[in-house]
mmCIF file of C-alpha atoms in Angstrom:
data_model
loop_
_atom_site.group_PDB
_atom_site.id
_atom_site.type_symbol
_atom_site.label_atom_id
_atom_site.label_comp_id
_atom_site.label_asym_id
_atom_site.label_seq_id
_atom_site.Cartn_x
_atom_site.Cartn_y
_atom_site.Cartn_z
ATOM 1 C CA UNK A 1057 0.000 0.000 0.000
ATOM 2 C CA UNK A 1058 1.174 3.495 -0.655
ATOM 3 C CA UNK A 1059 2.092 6.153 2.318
ATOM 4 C CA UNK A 1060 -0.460 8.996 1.705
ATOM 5 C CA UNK A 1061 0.972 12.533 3.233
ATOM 6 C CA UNK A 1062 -1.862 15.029 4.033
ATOM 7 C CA UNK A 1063 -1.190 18.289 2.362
ATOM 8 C CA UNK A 1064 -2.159 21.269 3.871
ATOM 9 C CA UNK A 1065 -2.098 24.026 1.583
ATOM 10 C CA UNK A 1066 -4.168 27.432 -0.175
ATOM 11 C CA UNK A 1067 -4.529 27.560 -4.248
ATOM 12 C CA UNK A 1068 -6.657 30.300 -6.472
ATOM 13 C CA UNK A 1069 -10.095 29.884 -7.140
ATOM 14 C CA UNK A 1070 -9.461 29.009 -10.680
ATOM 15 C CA UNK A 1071 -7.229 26.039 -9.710
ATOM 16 C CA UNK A 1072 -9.344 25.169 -7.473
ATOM 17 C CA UNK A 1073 -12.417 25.154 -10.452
ATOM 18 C CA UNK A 1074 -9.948 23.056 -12.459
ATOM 19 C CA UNK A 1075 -8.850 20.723 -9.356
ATOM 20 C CA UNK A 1076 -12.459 19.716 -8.608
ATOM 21 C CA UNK A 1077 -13.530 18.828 -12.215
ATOM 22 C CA UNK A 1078 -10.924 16.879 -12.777
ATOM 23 C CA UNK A 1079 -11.555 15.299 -9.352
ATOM 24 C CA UNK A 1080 -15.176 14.004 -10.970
ATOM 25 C CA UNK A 1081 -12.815 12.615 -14.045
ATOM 26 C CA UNK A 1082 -10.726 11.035 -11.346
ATOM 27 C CA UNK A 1083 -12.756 10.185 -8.853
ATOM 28 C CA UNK A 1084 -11.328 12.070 -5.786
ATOM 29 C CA UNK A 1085 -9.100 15.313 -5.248
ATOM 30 C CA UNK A 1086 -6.330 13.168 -3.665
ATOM 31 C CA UNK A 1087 -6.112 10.718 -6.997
ATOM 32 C CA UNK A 1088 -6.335 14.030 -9.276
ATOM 33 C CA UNK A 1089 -3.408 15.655 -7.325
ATOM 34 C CA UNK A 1090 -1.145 12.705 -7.726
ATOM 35 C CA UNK A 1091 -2.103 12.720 -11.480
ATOM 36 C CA UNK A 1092 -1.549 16.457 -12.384
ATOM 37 C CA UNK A 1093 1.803 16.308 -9.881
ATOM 38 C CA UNK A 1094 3.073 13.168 -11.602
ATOM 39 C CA UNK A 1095 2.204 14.676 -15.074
ATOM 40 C CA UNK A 1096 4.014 17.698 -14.112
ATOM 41 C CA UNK A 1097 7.277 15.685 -12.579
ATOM 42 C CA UNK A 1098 7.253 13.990 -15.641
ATOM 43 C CA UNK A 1099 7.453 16.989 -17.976
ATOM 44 C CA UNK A 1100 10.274 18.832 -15.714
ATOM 45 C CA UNK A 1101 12.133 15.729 -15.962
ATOM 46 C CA UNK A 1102 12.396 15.412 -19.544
ATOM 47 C CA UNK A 1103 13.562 19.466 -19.719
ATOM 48 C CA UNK A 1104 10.716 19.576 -21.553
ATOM 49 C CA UNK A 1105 8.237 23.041 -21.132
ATOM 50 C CA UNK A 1106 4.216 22.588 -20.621
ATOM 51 C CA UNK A 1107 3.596 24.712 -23.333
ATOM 52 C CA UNK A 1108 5.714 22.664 -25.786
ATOM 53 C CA UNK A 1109 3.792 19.480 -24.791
ATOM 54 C CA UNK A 1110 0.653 21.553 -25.113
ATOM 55 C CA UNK A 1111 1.829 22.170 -28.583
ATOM 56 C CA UNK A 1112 3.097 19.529 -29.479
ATOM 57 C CA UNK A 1113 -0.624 17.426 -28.753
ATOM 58 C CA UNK A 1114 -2.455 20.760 -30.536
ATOM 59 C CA UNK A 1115 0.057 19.350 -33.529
ATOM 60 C CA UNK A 1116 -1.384 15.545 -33.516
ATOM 61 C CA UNK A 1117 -5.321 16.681 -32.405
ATOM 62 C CA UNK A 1118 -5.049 19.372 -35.466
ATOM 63 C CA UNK A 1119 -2.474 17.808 -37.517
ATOM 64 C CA UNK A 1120 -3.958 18.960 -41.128
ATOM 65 C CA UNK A 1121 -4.166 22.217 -40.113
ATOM 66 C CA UNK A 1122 -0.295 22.378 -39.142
ATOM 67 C CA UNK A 1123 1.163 20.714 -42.398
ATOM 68 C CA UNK A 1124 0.091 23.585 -45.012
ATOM 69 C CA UNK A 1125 2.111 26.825 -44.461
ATOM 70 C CA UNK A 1126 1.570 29.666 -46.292
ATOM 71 C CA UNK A 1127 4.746 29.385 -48.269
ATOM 72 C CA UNK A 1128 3.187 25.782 -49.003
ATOM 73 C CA UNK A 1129 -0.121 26.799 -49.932
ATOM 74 C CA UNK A 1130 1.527 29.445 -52.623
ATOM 75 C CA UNK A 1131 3.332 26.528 -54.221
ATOM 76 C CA UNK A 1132 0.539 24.797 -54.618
ATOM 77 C CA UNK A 1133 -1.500 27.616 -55.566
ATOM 78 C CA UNK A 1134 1.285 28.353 -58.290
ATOM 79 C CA UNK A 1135 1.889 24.363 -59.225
ATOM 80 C CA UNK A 1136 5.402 24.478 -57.952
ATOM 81 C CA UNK A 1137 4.779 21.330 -55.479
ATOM 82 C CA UNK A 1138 8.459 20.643 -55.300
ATOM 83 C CA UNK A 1139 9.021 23.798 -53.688
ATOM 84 C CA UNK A 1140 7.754 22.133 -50.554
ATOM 85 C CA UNK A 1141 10.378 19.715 -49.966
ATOM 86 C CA UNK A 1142 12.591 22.917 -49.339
ATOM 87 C CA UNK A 1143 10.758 23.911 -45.590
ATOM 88 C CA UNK A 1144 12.304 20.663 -44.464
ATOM 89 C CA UNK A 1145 8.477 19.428 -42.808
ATOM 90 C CA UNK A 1146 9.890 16.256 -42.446
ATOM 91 C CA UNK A 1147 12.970 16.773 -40.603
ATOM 92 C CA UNK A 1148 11.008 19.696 -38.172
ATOM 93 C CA UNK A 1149 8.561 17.408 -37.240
ATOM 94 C CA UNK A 1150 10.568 14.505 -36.289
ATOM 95 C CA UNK A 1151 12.683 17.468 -34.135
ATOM 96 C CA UNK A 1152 9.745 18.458 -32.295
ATOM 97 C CA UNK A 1153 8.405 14.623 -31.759
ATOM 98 C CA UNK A 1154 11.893 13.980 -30.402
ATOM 99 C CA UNK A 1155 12.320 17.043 -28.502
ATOM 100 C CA UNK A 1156 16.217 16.819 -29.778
ATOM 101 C CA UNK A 1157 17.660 17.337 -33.447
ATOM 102 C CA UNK A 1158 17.202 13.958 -35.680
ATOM 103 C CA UNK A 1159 20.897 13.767 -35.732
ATOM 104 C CA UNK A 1160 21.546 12.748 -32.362
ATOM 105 C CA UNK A 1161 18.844 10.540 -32.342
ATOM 106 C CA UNK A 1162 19.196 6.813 -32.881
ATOM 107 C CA UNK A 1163 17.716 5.139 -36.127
ATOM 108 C CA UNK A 1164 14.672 3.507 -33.866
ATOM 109 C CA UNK A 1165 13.929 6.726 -31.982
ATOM 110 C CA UNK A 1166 13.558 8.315 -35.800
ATOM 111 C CA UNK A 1167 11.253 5.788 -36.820
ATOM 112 C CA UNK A 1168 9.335 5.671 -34.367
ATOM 113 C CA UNK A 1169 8.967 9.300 -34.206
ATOM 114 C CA UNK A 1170 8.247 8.929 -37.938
ATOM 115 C CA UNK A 1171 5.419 6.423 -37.372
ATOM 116 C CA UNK A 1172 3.659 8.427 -34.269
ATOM 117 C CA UNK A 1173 3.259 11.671 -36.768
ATOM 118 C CA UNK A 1174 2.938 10.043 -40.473
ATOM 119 C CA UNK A 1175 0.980 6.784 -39.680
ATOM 120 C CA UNK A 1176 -0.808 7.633 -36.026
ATOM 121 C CA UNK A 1177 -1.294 11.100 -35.855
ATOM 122 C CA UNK A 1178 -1.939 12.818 -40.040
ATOM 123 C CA UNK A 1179 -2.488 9.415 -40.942
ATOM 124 C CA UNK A 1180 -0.630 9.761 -44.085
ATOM 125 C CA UNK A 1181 0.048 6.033 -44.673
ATOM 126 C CA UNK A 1182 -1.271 3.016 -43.297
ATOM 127 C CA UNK A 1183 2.103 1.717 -41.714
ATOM 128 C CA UNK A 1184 5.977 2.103 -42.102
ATOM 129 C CA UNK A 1185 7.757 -1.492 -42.549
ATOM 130 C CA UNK A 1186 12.051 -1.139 -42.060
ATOM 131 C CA UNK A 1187 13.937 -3.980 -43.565
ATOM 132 C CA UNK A 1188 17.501 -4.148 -42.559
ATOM 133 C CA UNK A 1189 20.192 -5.956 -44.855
ATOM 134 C CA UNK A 1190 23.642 -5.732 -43.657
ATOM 135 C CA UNK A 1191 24.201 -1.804 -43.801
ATOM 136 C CA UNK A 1192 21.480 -1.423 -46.235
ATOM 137 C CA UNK A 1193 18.409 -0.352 -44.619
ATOM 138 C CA UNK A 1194 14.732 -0.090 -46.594
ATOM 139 C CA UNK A 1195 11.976 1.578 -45.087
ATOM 140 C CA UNK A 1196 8.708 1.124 -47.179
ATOM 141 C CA UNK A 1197 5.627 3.060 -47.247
ATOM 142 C CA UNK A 1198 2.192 1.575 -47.127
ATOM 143 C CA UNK A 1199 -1.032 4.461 -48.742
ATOM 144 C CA UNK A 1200 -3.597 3.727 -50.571
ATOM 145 C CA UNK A 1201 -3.987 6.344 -52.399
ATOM 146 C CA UNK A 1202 -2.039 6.458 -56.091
ATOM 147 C CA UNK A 1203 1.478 6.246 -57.961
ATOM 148 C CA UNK A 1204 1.666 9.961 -58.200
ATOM 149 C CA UNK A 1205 1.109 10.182 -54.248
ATOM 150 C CA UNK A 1206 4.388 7.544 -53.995
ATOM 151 C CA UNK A 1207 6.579 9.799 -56.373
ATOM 152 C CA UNK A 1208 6.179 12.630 -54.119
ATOM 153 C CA UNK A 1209 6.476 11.709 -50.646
ATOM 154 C CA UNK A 1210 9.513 9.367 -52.149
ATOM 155 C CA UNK A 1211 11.425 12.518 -52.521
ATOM 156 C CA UNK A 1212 9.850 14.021 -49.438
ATOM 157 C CA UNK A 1213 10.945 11.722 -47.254
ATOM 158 C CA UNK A 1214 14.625 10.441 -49.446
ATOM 159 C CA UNK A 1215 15.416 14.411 -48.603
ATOM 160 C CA UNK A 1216 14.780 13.640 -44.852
ATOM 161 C CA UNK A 1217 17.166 10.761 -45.181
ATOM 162 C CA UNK A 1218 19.598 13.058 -47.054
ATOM 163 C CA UNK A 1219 19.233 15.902 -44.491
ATOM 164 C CA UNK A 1220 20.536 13.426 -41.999
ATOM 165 C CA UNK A 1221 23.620 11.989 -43.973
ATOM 166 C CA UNK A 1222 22.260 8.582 -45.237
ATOM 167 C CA UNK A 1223 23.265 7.471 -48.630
ATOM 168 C CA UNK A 1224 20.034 6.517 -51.080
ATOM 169 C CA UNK A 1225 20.954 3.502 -53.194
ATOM 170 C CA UNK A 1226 17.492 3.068 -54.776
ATOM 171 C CA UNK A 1227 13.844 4.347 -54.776
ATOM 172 C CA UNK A 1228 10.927 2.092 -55.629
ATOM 173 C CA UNK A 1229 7.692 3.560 -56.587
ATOM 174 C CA UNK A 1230 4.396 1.022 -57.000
ATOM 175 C CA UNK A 1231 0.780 2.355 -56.471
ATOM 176 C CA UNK A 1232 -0.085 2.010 -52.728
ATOM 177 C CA UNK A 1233 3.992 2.123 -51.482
ATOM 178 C CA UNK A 1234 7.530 3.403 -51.965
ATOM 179 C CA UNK A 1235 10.534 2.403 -50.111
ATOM 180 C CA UNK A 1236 13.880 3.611 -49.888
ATOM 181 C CA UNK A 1237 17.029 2.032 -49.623
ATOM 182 C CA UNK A 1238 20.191 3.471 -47.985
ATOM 183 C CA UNK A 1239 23.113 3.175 -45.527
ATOM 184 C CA UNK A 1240 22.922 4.385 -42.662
ATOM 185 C CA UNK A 1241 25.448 6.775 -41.556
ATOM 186 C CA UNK A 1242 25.162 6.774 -37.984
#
């Protein structure tokens, strides 16, 4: 059983609004206290601020509302789609999943990081398979939408891999997937 400490203490009326409806989500004050104190522990322990983790699950609730920037949109707009791979969308979003630059990051943490915002959260394909031959690595992308969608996000996503060293050796393109195959420079 766990020691329970009796806390004796004053907080704002506001807090207080907020502390007792999230005591009828948790059932008591006491277990909603240890919750929001845990939460909080958590977060200072990972150096990481409330208002990025605020942001960053605004990012994966609203996700198709982040991707298109206004440079973006204007490329579109003017049928220059290639001029998106140059805002790097890729390699920012795996930064702010991480909470660290991609490059110090180990190949696992990337693809997982890669899976929570493309396949979980915008939902952009279906799954992410890696295969892993000797120092060749392929990662394949499962859609299902078309062959055009596959050309683009190939080079989308074969620029992330650049932007972080990695050699391509080859691209495949079918209908519902891509993959790309490259050593790993890390």
């Amino acid at each position: 059983m766990q020691k329970i400490t009796r806390l004796g203490t004053y907080i704002s009326k506001e807090s207080y609004g907020y502390l007792r409806e999230l005591s009828e989500i948790y059932g008591s004050q006491a277990k909603a206290m240890d919750t929001a104190i845990k939460l909080l522990y958590e977060i200072h322990k990972s150096q990481i601020g409330v208002k990025e983790v605020l942001s960053r699950e605004k990012i994966f609730r609203c996700f198709d509302c982040v991707i298109l920037t206004k440079n973006s949109f204007k490329y579109l707009i003017n049928k220059e789609p290639d001029r998106i791979l140059d805002e790097g969308y890729v390699y920012s979003m795996v930064k702010l999943t991480l909470g660290k630059d991609p490059r110090e990051a180990n190949f696992s943490e990337i693809i997982d990081a890669i899976r929570e915002i493309y396949v979980v959260g915008a939902k952009w394909f279906s799954d992410v398979i890696t295969n892993v031959n000797s120092n060749i690595l392929e990662l394949t992308f499962i859609h299902n939408l078309d062959k055009k969608y596959s050309e683009f996000m190939s080079k989308y996503f074969a620029d992330f891999l650049e932007n972080l060293r990695h050699t391509i050796s080859q691209i495949n393109i079918s209908e519902k997937s891509f993959s790309i195959e490259f050593k790993k420079n890390f």
